[in-house]
Coordinates of C-alpha atoms in Angstrom, one line a residue:
F7 CA 7.9 -21.8 2.9
S8 CA 8.0 -20.8 -0.8
K9 CA 5.8 -23.8 -1.8
V10 CA 3.2 -22.9 0.8
L11 CA 3.3 -19.2 -0.1
Y12 CA 2.8 -20.0 -3.8
K13 CA -0.3 -22.1 -2.9
Y14 CA -1.8 -19.3 -0.9
C15 CA -1.0 -16.7 -3.5
N16 CA -3.0 -18.7 -6.1
A17 CA -5.9 -19.1 -3.7
M18 CA -6.0 -15.4 -2.8
S19 CA -5.9 -14.4 -6.5
T20 CA -9.1 -16.3 -7.2
T21 CA -11.0 -15.3 -4.1
E22 CA -10.3 -11.6 -3.6
T23 CA -12.1 -10.4 -6.7
H24 CA -12.2 -6.7 -5.6
Y25 CA -8.5 -6.3 -6.0
Y26 CA -7.8 -9.1 -8.4
N27 CA -7.2 -8.2 -12.1
P28 CA -7.2 -11.4 -14.2
N29 CA -4.7 -10.1 -16.7
T30 CA -3.9 -12.5 -19.6
G31 CA -1.0 -10.3 -20.7
D32 CA -2.1 -10.3 -24.3
G33 CA -3.1 -6.6 -24.5
T34 CA -6.8 -7.2 -24.9
W35 CA -9.6 -4.8 -24.0
Y36 CA -10.4 -7.2 -21.2
D37 CA -7.0 -6.4 -19.6
I38 CA -7.4 -2.7 -20.0
I39 CA -10.9 -2.7 -18.5
G40 CA -9.6 -4.8 -15.6
D41 CA -6.9 -2.3 -14.9
I42 CA -9.2 0.7 -15.1
Y43 CA -11.7 -1.0 -12.8
S44 CA -9.0 -1.8 -10.2
G45 CA -7.7 1.8 -10.3
I46 CA -11.1 3.4 -9.9
A47 CA -12.0 1.0 -7.1
V48 CA -8.9 1.8 -5.2
G49 CA -9.2 5.6 -5.9
I50 CA -12.8 5.8 -4.7
G51 CA -11.9 3.7 -1.7
H52 CA -9.7 6.5 -0.2
P53 CA -12.4 9.2 0.4
K54 CA -14.9 6.4 1.2
W55 CA -12.7 5.1 3.9
F56 CA -12.2 8.6 5.3
I57 CA -15.9 9.4 5.4
L58 CA -16.7 6.1 7.2
K59 CA -13.9 6.8 9.6
T60 CA -15.2 10.3 10.3
I61 CA -18.7 9.0 10.9
D62 CA -17.3 6.3 13.2
W63 CA -15.3 8.9 15.1
G64 CA -18.3 11.2 15.5
W65 CA -20.5 8.4 16.7
K66 CA -17.9 7.4 19.4
F67 CA -17.6 11.1 20.4
V68 CA -21.4 11.4 20.8
I69 CA -21.8 8.3 22.9
G70 CA -18.7 9.3 25.0
S71 CA -16.6 6.2 24.3
V72 CA -12.8 6.3 24.3
L73 CA -11.5 7.3 20.9
E74 CA -9.0 4.8 19.6
D75 CA -7.8 4.2 16.1
G76 CA -8.0 0.5 15.6
N77 CA -5.5 0.6 12.7
N78 CA -2.9 2.4 14.9
I79 CA -2.8 0.2 18.0
T80 CA 0.8 -0.2 18.8
N81 CA 2.4 -3.6 19.3
E82 CA 3.4 -4.0 22.9
D83 CA 6.5 -5.7 21.7
G84 CA 7.1 -3.1 19.1
A85 CA 10.6 -2.4 20.3
K86 CA 11.5 -6.1 19.9
G87 CA 9.5 -6.6 16.6
K88 CA 11.3 -7.1 13.3
L89 CA 10.4 -7.0 9.7
K90 CA 10.5 -10.5 8.4
V91 CA 9.4 -10.3 4.8
V92 CA 9.6 -7.4 2.3
G93 CA 8.3 -7.5 -1.2
V94 CA 10.6 -5.7 -3.7
G95 CA 8.3 -6.1 -6.7
Y96 CA 6.4 -3.1 -8.0
G97 CA 2.6 -2.8 -8.1
R98 CA 0.8 -4.9 -10.7
T99 CA 3.1 -7.9 -10.3
G100 CA 0.8 -9.8 -7.8
T101 CA 1.8 -7.9 -4.7
Y102 CA -1.7 -7.8 -3.2
S103 CA -2.2 -11.5 -3.6
L104 CA 1.2 -12.0 -2.0
A105 CA 0.2 -9.7 0.9
L106 CA -3.0 -11.7 1.5
A107 CA -1.1 -15.0 1.4
L108 CA 1.4 -13.7 4.0
D109 CA -1.5 -12.6 6.2
V110 CA -2.9 -16.1 6.1
L111 CA 0.5 -17.5 7.0
G112 CA 0.8 -15.4 10.1
Y113 CA 2.8 -12.4 8.8
P114 CA 0.6 -9.3 9.2
T115 CA 1.4 -7.4 6.0
L116 CA 1.0 -3.7 5.1
H117 CA 0.3 -3.2 1.4
T118 CA 0.5 0.2 -0.3
Q119 CA -3.3 0.1 -0.9
H120 CA -3.8 0.3 2.9
L121 CA -0.9 2.6 3.7
Y122 CA -3.1 5.6 4.2
E123 CA -5.2 3.8 6.8
N124 CA -2.2 3.8 9.2
G125 CA -1.8 7.4 10.3
E126 CA 1.7 7.6 11.8
I127 CA 3.3 5.4 9.1
F128 CA 1.6 7.3 6.2
D129 CA 2.4 10.7 7.7
M130 CA 6.0 9.7 8.1
W131 CA 6.3 8.9 4.4
V132 CA 4.5 12.1 3.4
K133 CA 6.7 14.4 5.5
E134 CA 10.0 12.5 5.0
V135 CA 9.7 11.7 1.3
F136 CA 6.6 12.5 -0.7
Q137 CA 6.0 16.2 0.2
K138 CA 9.7 17.1 0.0
S139 CA 10.0 15.5 -3.4
V140 CA 7.0 17.4 -4.8
M141 CA 7.9 20.7 -3.3
D142 CA 11.6 20.5 -4.4
D143 CA 10.6 19.0 -7.8
E144 CA 13.3 16.4 -7.2
V145 CA 13.0 12.9 -6.0
T146 CA 14.5 12.4 -2.5
M147 CA 14.9 9.1 -0.7
G148 CA 14.8 10.7 2.7
N149 CA 15.3 8.6 5.9
P150 CA 12.1 6.6 6.5
Q151 CA 11.5 5.0 9.9
F152 CA 11.2 1.4 9.1
D153 CA 10.7 0.5 12.7
L154 CA 7.2 2.0 12.6
L155 CA 6.0 -1.2 10.9
P156 CA 6.8 -3.7 13.7
K157 CA 5.7 -1.0 16.1
Y158 CA 2.2 -1.2 14.7
G159 CA 2.2 -5.0 14.5
F160 CA 3.3 -5.5 10.9
A161 CA 5.8 -8.3 10.1
A162 CA 5.9 -7.7 6.4
T163 CA 5.2 -5.2 3.7
M164 CA 4.4 -5.3 -0.1
D165 CA 4.7 -2.8 -2.9
M166 CA 5.8 0.8 -2.9
P167 CA 7.3 2.7 -1.3
F168 CA 9.1 0.1 0.9
A169 CA 10.1 -1.9 -2.2
L170 CA 12.6 0.9 -3.1
Y171 CA 14.4 0.6 0.2
Y172 CA 15.6 -3.0 0.2
D173 CA 19.3 -2.0 0.8
Q174 CA 18.4 0.1 3.8
I175 CA 16.0 -2.5 5.2
R176 CA 18.5 -5.3 4.8
E177 CA 21.0 -3.3 6.7
Q178 CA 18.6 -2.7 9.6
Y179 CA 17.0 -6.1 9.5
P180 CA 19.7 -8.5 8.2
E181 CA 17.5 -11.6 8.7
C182 CA 14.6 -10.2 6.7
K183 CA 13.5 -12.2 3.6
F184 CA 13.0 -10.4 0.3
I185 CA 10.5 -11.5 -2.5
L186 CA 10.7 -10.2 -6.0
T187 CA 7.5 -10.4 -8.1
V188 CA 7.6 -9.7 -11.8
R189 CA 5.3 -9.7 -14.9
E190 CA 6.0 -11.6 -18.2
S191 CA 7.5 -8.5 -19.8
S192 CA 8.3 -4.8 -18.9
E193 CA 5.9 -3.7 -21.7
V194 CA 2.9 -5.6 -20.2
W195 CA 3.8 -4.4 -16.7
F196 CA 4.1 -0.7 -17.6
K197 CA 0.9 -0.7 -19.6
S198 CA -1.0 -2.2 -16.6
W199 CA 0.8 0.2 -14.1
N200 CA 0.1 3.3 -16.2
I201 CA -3.6 2.6 -16.6
L202 CA -4.0 1.7 -13.0
T203 CA -2.2 4.8 -11.6
Q204 CA -4.1 7.2 -13.9
S205 CA -7.4 5.6 -12.8
I206 CA -6.4 6.2 -9.2
T207 CA -5.1 9.7 -9.5
Q208 CA -8.3 11.1 -11.2
P209 CA -10.6 10.4 -8.2
A210 CA -7.8 11.6 -5.8
R211 CA -7.3 14.8 -7.7
Y212 CA -10.9 15.9 -7.5
T213 CA -11.3 15.0 -3.8
S214 CA -7.9 16.2 -2.5
A215 CA -9.3 19.7 -1.9
F216 CA -11.9 18.3 0.5
F217 CA -10.0 15.6 2.4
S218 CA -6.5 16.2 3.8
H219 CA -5.5 12.6 3.8
V220 CA -6.4 12.4 0.0
K221 CA -4.1 15.4 -0.5
K222 CA -1.3 13.3 1.1
L223 CA -2.2 10.5 -1.2
E224 CA -1.9 12.9 -4.1
Y225 CA 1.7 13.7 -3.0
Y226 CA 2.4 10.0 -3.0
M227 CA 1.0 9.4 -6.5
R228 CA 2.9 12.3 -7.9

């Protein structure tokens, strides 16, 4: 499994250019520009997704079709579903490439970049952890409902916030596999992480007053 996964990770990194940041790790301007581009692309994607979603909702309402959120269709076997793979590496360590590879291998994967597209899962995190932490000015781990992932058809997850809960997930899903992704050094990782998150938070800050889901995202980033 690990050999096949490695093969697909390499393939995904070279084909998904929108999210791929070709970091060389040597601290060049090329690296910095790549991180900024990735952050802005992700940050702008949030209000863009919401606008397109609203237009789609309005169109369906006008033509009288049944309203259904395609990203929130529950798995009929949700009660029986289990988490099979969880990434415990932080963002900027190849988590998105890994998520794409797992998708190809038949493990539907929820990555943090698409967390906001899944209403009930995202709202659970906001109410249970993000908003409480911001309001109390103190980080709280809360009691996340991990079973929401298999309920909505996901067999795996990558990146935050699930990466912080490996002990709890292991207790609930003892057969789950955990994958740790890392960078070549903590300095290289933090530089990439810091630039990316700041690039994301700026678009989110200026649009959070207009879009409620972006306000929730702001709680997450804080």
